[in-house]
Amino acid sequence: MSEDRRAFFRGLARAAAEVAGPAAEPPPEPPRLEQDAVDRYSRQLVLPEWSEAAQLALREASVLVVGAGALGSPVAAYLVGAGVGRLGIVDSDDVAVSNLHRQPLHFTPDVGVAKAHSAAAKLRFLNPDVVVEPYQARFAPPMLEGADLVVDCSDSFETRYEVNGACCEERIPLVEGGVVGLAGLVMAIRPGVSACYRCAFPEPPPPGSVPSCAEAGVLGPAAGVIGSLQALEALKLLAGLDGALLDAFLQVDLHDHAFLRVSTSRRADCPDCATL
Ligand SMILES: [Zn+2]
């Protein structure tokens, strides 16, 4: 084509563009899951209760798990496996040989290693797409920064009330849990919307009245059941699924498989959530 004809066609194209006006902005493409994510999460994506939108919401979410032990192991493994975006895991202890029967994120060679780091190493193997942040420390409220949800897997009433108070103050949804022997409890909380842990249990039990796992013992699968229920509640809250344990707690006695859903409600005088 001659230079003259090229110039002629360029001029024609310019004139046509001027007549048509500026091109309309195409509507933004909704975010889509990549093929490897579709493969990884295929068995939950096919659920009628789940969806690509739920999966994308989970990927945007940041969760803090307080405790990397008997409850924290299943909770963190299921949330990381399911594809949460970021998971912080808090524990000040080192792995002890007496932990191993009930804390499946820790293996015999980990004895003496900080639990938060031992857990994080396994979780990164499980799903390298998740940002895993270990905190070798006791829980402190500044750790809540950026968290969309907290799962309390601690083993002391002191920490449980501290976590509840801090989550209420920051209005961060919380899943509580506890286990001893063959019995446990699970509760989901939306501060300011549903009963908090202190609404349901206004006072901690007197010191020494509830035996610890070291005193009363605990079977690994019992902790696994309670931790799995906590992970389930966390996924329900994060993805907006129906049926979360709000304004209720589940009391579980695995001696005879008694699951009792106990209704509770907000207290007007709750020091943690009444003003929300
Ligand atoms: Zn309350």
Short mmCIF file of C-alpha atoms and ligand atoms in Angstrom, two decimals:
data_model
loop_
_atom_site.label_atom_id
_atom_site.label_comp_id
_atom_site.label_asym_id
_atom_site.label_seq_id
_atom_site.Cartn_x
_atom_site.Cartn_y
_atom_site.Cartn_z
CA MET A 1 0.00 0.00 0.00
CA SER A 2 1.33 3.45 -0.89
CA GLU A 3 2.09 6.05 1.79
CA ASP A 4 -0.76 8.20 0.41
CA ARG A 5 -3.31 5.40 0.75
CA ARG A 6 -2.13 4.62 4.33
CA ALA A 7 -2.57 8.29 5.25
CA PHE A 8 -6.00 8.24 3.61
CA PHE A 9 -7.14 5.21 5.69
CA ARG A 10 -5.68 6.66 8.93
CA GLY A 11 -7.62 9.87 8.28
CA LEU A 12 -10.78 7.87 7.59
CA ALA A 13 -10.35 5.93 10.87
CA ARG A 14 -9.84 9.18 12.81
CA ALA A 15 -12.94 10.73 11.27
CA ALA A 16 -14.99 7.62 12.07
CA ALA A 17 -13.76 7.66 15.70
CA GLU A 18 -14.73 11.32 16.03
CA VAL A 19 -18.25 10.63 14.74
CA ALA A 20 -18.66 7.64 17.09
CA GLY A 21 -17.46 9.65 20.11
CA PRO A 22 -15.33 8.20 22.89
CA ALA A 23 -15.60 4.44 23.21
CA ALA A 24 -17.89 3.37 26.08
CA GLU A 25 -16.04 1.77 29.03
CA PRO A 26 -16.73 -1.96 29.01
CA PRO A 27 -18.42 -3.13 32.25
CA PRO A 28 -15.86 -4.47 34.75
CA GLU A 29 -15.44 -8.22 34.57
CA PRO A 30 -16.56 -9.91 37.79
CA PRO A 31 -13.60 -11.62 39.45
CA ARG A 32 -13.38 -15.29 38.53
CA LEU A 33 -11.55 -18.18 40.13
CA GLU A 34 -8.50 -19.42 38.28
CA GLN A 35 -8.57 -23.00 37.02
CA ASP A 36 -6.19 -24.29 39.70
CA ALA A 37 -8.49 -22.82 42.38
CA VAL A 38 -11.51 -24.44 40.71
CA ASP A 39 -9.63 -27.77 40.83
CA ARG A 40 -8.52 -27.36 44.45
CA TYR A 41 -11.93 -26.35 45.80
CA SER A 42 -14.09 -28.35 43.38
CA ARG A 43 -15.70 -30.54 46.07
CA GLN A 44 -16.97 -27.56 48.02
CA LEU A 45 -17.81 -25.50 44.92
CA VAL A 46 -20.34 -28.12 43.80
CA LEU A 47 -22.25 -27.84 47.07
CA PRO A 48 -25.60 -26.08 46.73
CA GLU A 49 -24.69 -24.16 49.92
CA TRP A 50 -21.38 -22.94 48.44
CA SER A 51 -20.60 -20.94 45.30
CA GLU A 52 -17.84 -19.16 43.42
CA ALA A 53 -18.90 -15.96 45.22
CA ALA A 54 -18.52 -17.73 48.58
CA GLN A 55 -15.09 -18.99 47.55
CA LEU A 56 -13.99 -15.50 46.49
CA ALA A 57 -15.34 -14.04 49.76
CA LEU A 58 -13.34 -16.61 51.70
CA ARG A 59 -10.19 -15.69 49.75
CA GLU A 60 -10.65 -12.05 50.79
CA ALA A 61 -10.99 -13.00 54.47
CA SER A 62 -8.44 -12.78 57.24
CA VAL A 63 -8.87 -15.07 60.25
CA LEU A 64 -7.04 -15.15 63.57
CA VAL A 65 -6.88 -18.52 65.35
CA VAL A 66 -6.01 -18.20 69.04
CA GLY A 67 -4.28 -21.42 70.09
CA ALA A 68 -2.44 -23.96 67.94
CA GLY A 69 -3.32 -27.02 69.99
CA ALA A 70 -6.12 -29.60 70.11
CA LEU A 71 -8.82 -27.25 68.77
CA GLY A 72 -6.55 -24.94 66.79
CA SER A 73 -5.13 -27.85 64.76
CA PRO A 74 -8.40 -28.90 63.08
CA VAL A 75 -9.67 -25.31 62.89
CA ALA A 76 -6.57 -24.00 61.12
CA ALA A 77 -6.26 -27.05 58.85
CA TYR A 78 -9.87 -26.84 57.67
CA LEU A 79 -9.79 -23.07 57.13
CA VAL A 80 -6.51 -23.17 55.24
CA GLY A 81 -7.69 -26.18 53.24
CA ALA A 82 -10.93 -24.37 52.39
CA GLY A 83 -9.01 -21.40 50.99
CA VAL A 84 -9.19 -18.55 53.51
CA GLY A 85 -7.00 -15.65 52.30
CA ARG A 86 -4.90 -15.08 55.41
CA LEU A 87 -4.64 -17.00 58.65
CA GLY A 88 -2.81 -15.81 61.74
CA ILE A 89 -2.11 -18.43 64.38
CA VAL A 90 -1.25 -17.48 67.96
CA ASP A 91 0.38 -19.68 70.59
CA SER A 92 3.08 -18.98 73.15
CA ASP A 93 3.90 -22.64 73.94
CA ASP A 94 6.32 -25.16 72.48
CA VAL A 95 5.22 -28.59 71.28
CA ALA A 96 5.37 -31.20 74.08
CA VAL A 97 5.29 -34.95 73.58
CA SER A 98 2.06 -35.10 75.62
CA ASN A 99 0.35 -32.86 73.00
CA LEU A 100 0.77 -35.23 70.09
CA HIS A 101 -2.19 -37.56 70.70
CA ARG A 102 -4.69 -34.74 70.14
CA GLN A 103 -2.93 -31.97 68.16
CA PRO A 104 -2.57 -33.32 64.61
CA LEU A 105 -0.64 -30.34 63.20
CA HIS A 106 2.38 -31.35 65.33
CA PHE A 107 4.56 -34.41 64.80
CA THR A 108 7.16 -36.14 66.99
CA PRO A 109 10.15 -34.28 65.45
CA ASP A 110 8.42 -30.98 66.38
CA VAL A 111 8.78 -31.55 70.14
CA GLY A 112 10.45 -28.41 71.52
CA VAL A 113 9.52 -26.27 68.48
CA ALA A 114 7.20 -23.27 68.97
CA LYS A 115 3.66 -24.45 68.26
CA ALA A 116 2.81 -21.41 66.16
CA HIS A 117 5.75 -22.11 63.83
CA SER A 118 5.23 -25.88 63.78
CA ALA A 119 1.58 -25.32 62.80
CA ALA A 120 2.42 -22.67 60.18
CA ALA A 121 4.92 -25.00 58.47
CA LYS A 122 2.26 -27.72 57.98
CA LEU A 123 -0.42 -25.24 56.94
CA ARG A 124 1.81 -23.79 54.20
CA PHE A 125 2.32 -27.31 52.83
CA LEU A 126 -1.42 -27.90 52.93
CA ASN A 127 -2.27 -24.80 50.88
CA PRO A 128 0.51 -22.53 49.58
CA ASP A 129 -2.08 -20.00 48.34
CA VAL A 130 -2.90 -18.98 51.92
CA VAL A 131 -0.83 -16.36 53.75
CA VAL A 132 -0.04 -17.97 57.12
CA GLU A 133 1.31 -15.74 59.90
CA PRO A 134 2.53 -17.37 63.13
CA TYR A 135 2.63 -15.39 66.38
CA GLN A 136 4.69 -17.02 69.12
CA ALA A 137 3.03 -15.05 71.90
CA ARG A 138 0.02 -14.89 74.16
CA PHE A 139 -3.10 -13.33 72.64
CA ALA A 140 -3.10 -9.52 72.69
CA PRO A 141 -5.79 -7.20 71.24
CA PRO A 142 -3.47 -5.54 68.66
CA MET A 143 -3.36 -8.94 66.89
CA LEU A 144 -6.97 -8.32 65.83
CA GLU A 145 -5.95 -5.62 63.37
CA GLY A 146 -7.24 -6.55 59.93
CA ALA A 147 -9.03 -9.68 61.16
CA ASP A 148 -12.49 -10.43 59.76
CA LEU A 149 -13.09 -13.27 62.19
CA VAL A 150 -11.48 -14.85 65.25
CA VAL A 151 -11.64 -18.49 66.29
CA ASP A 152 -10.82 -18.91 69.96
CA CYS A 153 -9.11 -22.25 70.53
CA SER A 154 -7.42 -21.28 73.78
CA ASP A 155 -7.53 -23.55 76.80
CA SER A 156 -8.06 -21.04 79.60
CA PHE A 157 -11.11 -19.11 80.76
CA GLU A 158 -8.94 -16.04 81.27
CA THR A 159 -8.00 -15.93 77.58
CA ARG A 160 -11.56 -16.77 76.50
CA TYR A 161 -13.02 -13.74 78.30
CA GLU A 162 -10.17 -11.55 77.08
CA VAL A 163 -10.73 -12.58 73.45
CA ASN A 164 -14.50 -12.09 73.79
CA GLY A 165 -14.06 -8.58 75.22
CA ALA A 166 -11.55 -7.58 72.53
CA CYS A 167 -13.70 -8.94 69.69
CA CYS A 168 -16.76 -7.11 71.06
CA GLU A 169 -14.81 -3.88 71.24
CA GLU A 170 -13.69 -4.23 67.61
CA ARG A 171 -17.02 -5.80 66.51
CA ILE A 172 -15.20 -8.78 65.02
CA PRO A 173 -17.21 -12.02 64.68
CA LEU A 174 -15.95 -14.78 66.93
CA VAL A 175 -16.30 -18.55 67.23
CA GLU A 176 -15.76 -19.86 70.75
CA GLY A 177 -15.02 -23.43 71.69
CA GLY A 178 -13.82 -25.56 74.56
CA VAL A 179 -13.25 -29.24 75.25
CA VAL A 180 -12.34 -31.39 78.23
CA GLY A 181 -12.69 -35.14 78.65
CA LEU A 182 -15.30 -36.22 76.11
CA ALA A 183 -17.40 -33.06 76.29
CA GLY A 184 -17.28 -29.62 74.77
CA LEU A 185 -19.03 -26.47 73.71
CA VAL A 186 -19.23 -24.32 70.55
CA MET A 187 -20.73 -20.86 70.10
CA ALA A 188 -20.79 -18.34 67.23
CA ILE A 189 -20.93 -14.62 68.02
CA ARG A 190 -21.64 -11.49 65.99
CA PRO A 191 -20.88 -8.69 68.46
CA GLY A 192 -23.69 -6.17 68.67
CA VAL A 193 -26.06 -8.54 66.86
CA SER A 194 -26.10 -11.79 68.84
CA ALA A 195 -25.26 -12.85 72.39
CA CYS A 196 -21.56 -12.76 73.19
CA TYR A 197 -19.72 -15.33 75.31
CA ARG A 198 -20.13 -13.18 78.42
CA CYS A 199 -23.87 -12.77 77.74
CA ALA A 200 -24.15 -16.58 77.84
CA PHE A 201 -21.67 -17.07 80.71
CA PRO A 202 -21.51 -13.81 82.70
CA GLU A 203 -18.87 -15.01 85.16
CA PRO A 204 -15.92 -17.33 84.69
CA PRO A 205 -16.16 -20.44 86.85
CA PRO A 206 -14.37 -20.14 90.22
CA PRO A 207 -10.68 -21.00 89.89
CA GLY A 208 -10.11 -24.73 90.26
CA SER A 209 -13.79 -25.68 89.76
CA VAL A 210 -13.32 -26.83 86.14
CA PRO A 211 -10.51 -29.33 85.65
CA SER A 212 -7.96 -28.67 82.92
CA CYS A 213 -7.08 -31.17 80.19
CA ALA A 214 -3.94 -31.99 82.17
CA GLU A 215 -6.06 -32.87 85.21
CA ALA A 216 -9.18 -34.41 83.63
CA GLY A 217 -7.69 -35.73 80.39
CA VAL A 218 -9.06 -35.42 76.87
CA LEU A 219 -9.47 -37.81 73.96
CA GLY A 220 -8.08 -36.60 70.63
CA PRO A 221 -11.23 -37.31 68.59
CA ALA A 222 -13.37 -35.35 71.09
CA ALA A 223 -11.20 -32.29 70.50
CA GLY A 224 -11.38 -33.04 66.77
CA VAL A 225 -15.19 -32.96 66.85
CA ILE A 226 -15.33 -29.63 68.68
CA GLY A 227 -12.60 -28.06 66.52
CA SER A 228 -14.34 -29.26 63.34
CA LEU A 229 -17.60 -27.68 64.51
CA GLN A 230 -15.75 -24.42 65.18
CA ALA A 231 -14.27 -24.49 61.65
CA LEU A 232 -17.73 -25.13 60.23
CA GLU A 233 -19.19 -22.15 62.10
CA ALA A 234 -16.30 -19.97 60.92
CA LEU A 235 -16.98 -20.91 57.27
CA LYS A 236 -20.70 -20.19 57.74
CA LEU A 237 -19.98 -16.72 59.13
CA LEU A 238 -17.33 -15.89 56.53
CA ALA A 239 -19.39 -17.01 53.54
CA GLY A 240 -22.75 -15.81 54.89
CA LEU A 241 -24.27 -19.29 55.04
CA ASP A 242 -27.47 -19.95 56.97
CA GLY A 243 -27.64 -21.84 60.23
CA ALA A 244 -24.78 -20.35 62.27
CA LEU A 245 -24.92 -20.97 66.02
CA LEU A 246 -25.91 -17.39 66.86
CA ASP A 247 -27.83 -16.63 70.06
CA ALA A 248 -27.16 -20.23 71.02
CA PHE A 249 -24.40 -22.57 72.05
CA LEU A 250 -24.00 -26.23 71.30
CA GLN A 251 -23.27 -28.47 74.26
CA VAL A 252 -21.72 -31.74 73.14
CA ASP A 253 -21.34 -34.86 75.28
CA LEU A 254 -19.62 -37.55 73.27
CA HIS A 255 -20.07 -40.27 75.92
CA ASP A 256 -23.54 -40.83 74.48
CA HIS A 257 -23.49 -38.45 71.48
CA ALA A 258 -25.82 -35.94 73.09
CA PHE A 259 -25.82 -32.69 71.09
CA LEU A 260 -27.88 -30.01 72.86
CA ARG A 261 -28.48 -26.61 71.25
CA VAL A 262 -29.10 -24.15 74.09
CA SER A 263 -30.71 -20.82 73.20
CA THR A 264 -29.26 -17.70 74.74
CA SER A 265 -29.73 -13.98 74.17
CA ARG A 266 -28.01 -10.63 74.63
CA ARG A 267 -27.95 -9.17 78.14
CA ALA A 268 -28.75 -5.51 78.61
CA ASP A 269 -26.10 -5.35 81.36
CA CYS A 270 -23.33 -7.23 79.54
CA PRO A 271 -20.09 -5.33 80.23
CA ASP A 272 -18.63 -6.52 76.90
CA CYS A 273 -21.42 -5.91 74.38
CA ALA A 274 -24.33 -3.97 75.92
CA THR A 275 -23.19 -0.64 74.49
CA LEU A 276 -22.73 -1.91 70.93
ZN ZN B 1 -22.45 -9.70 75.73
#
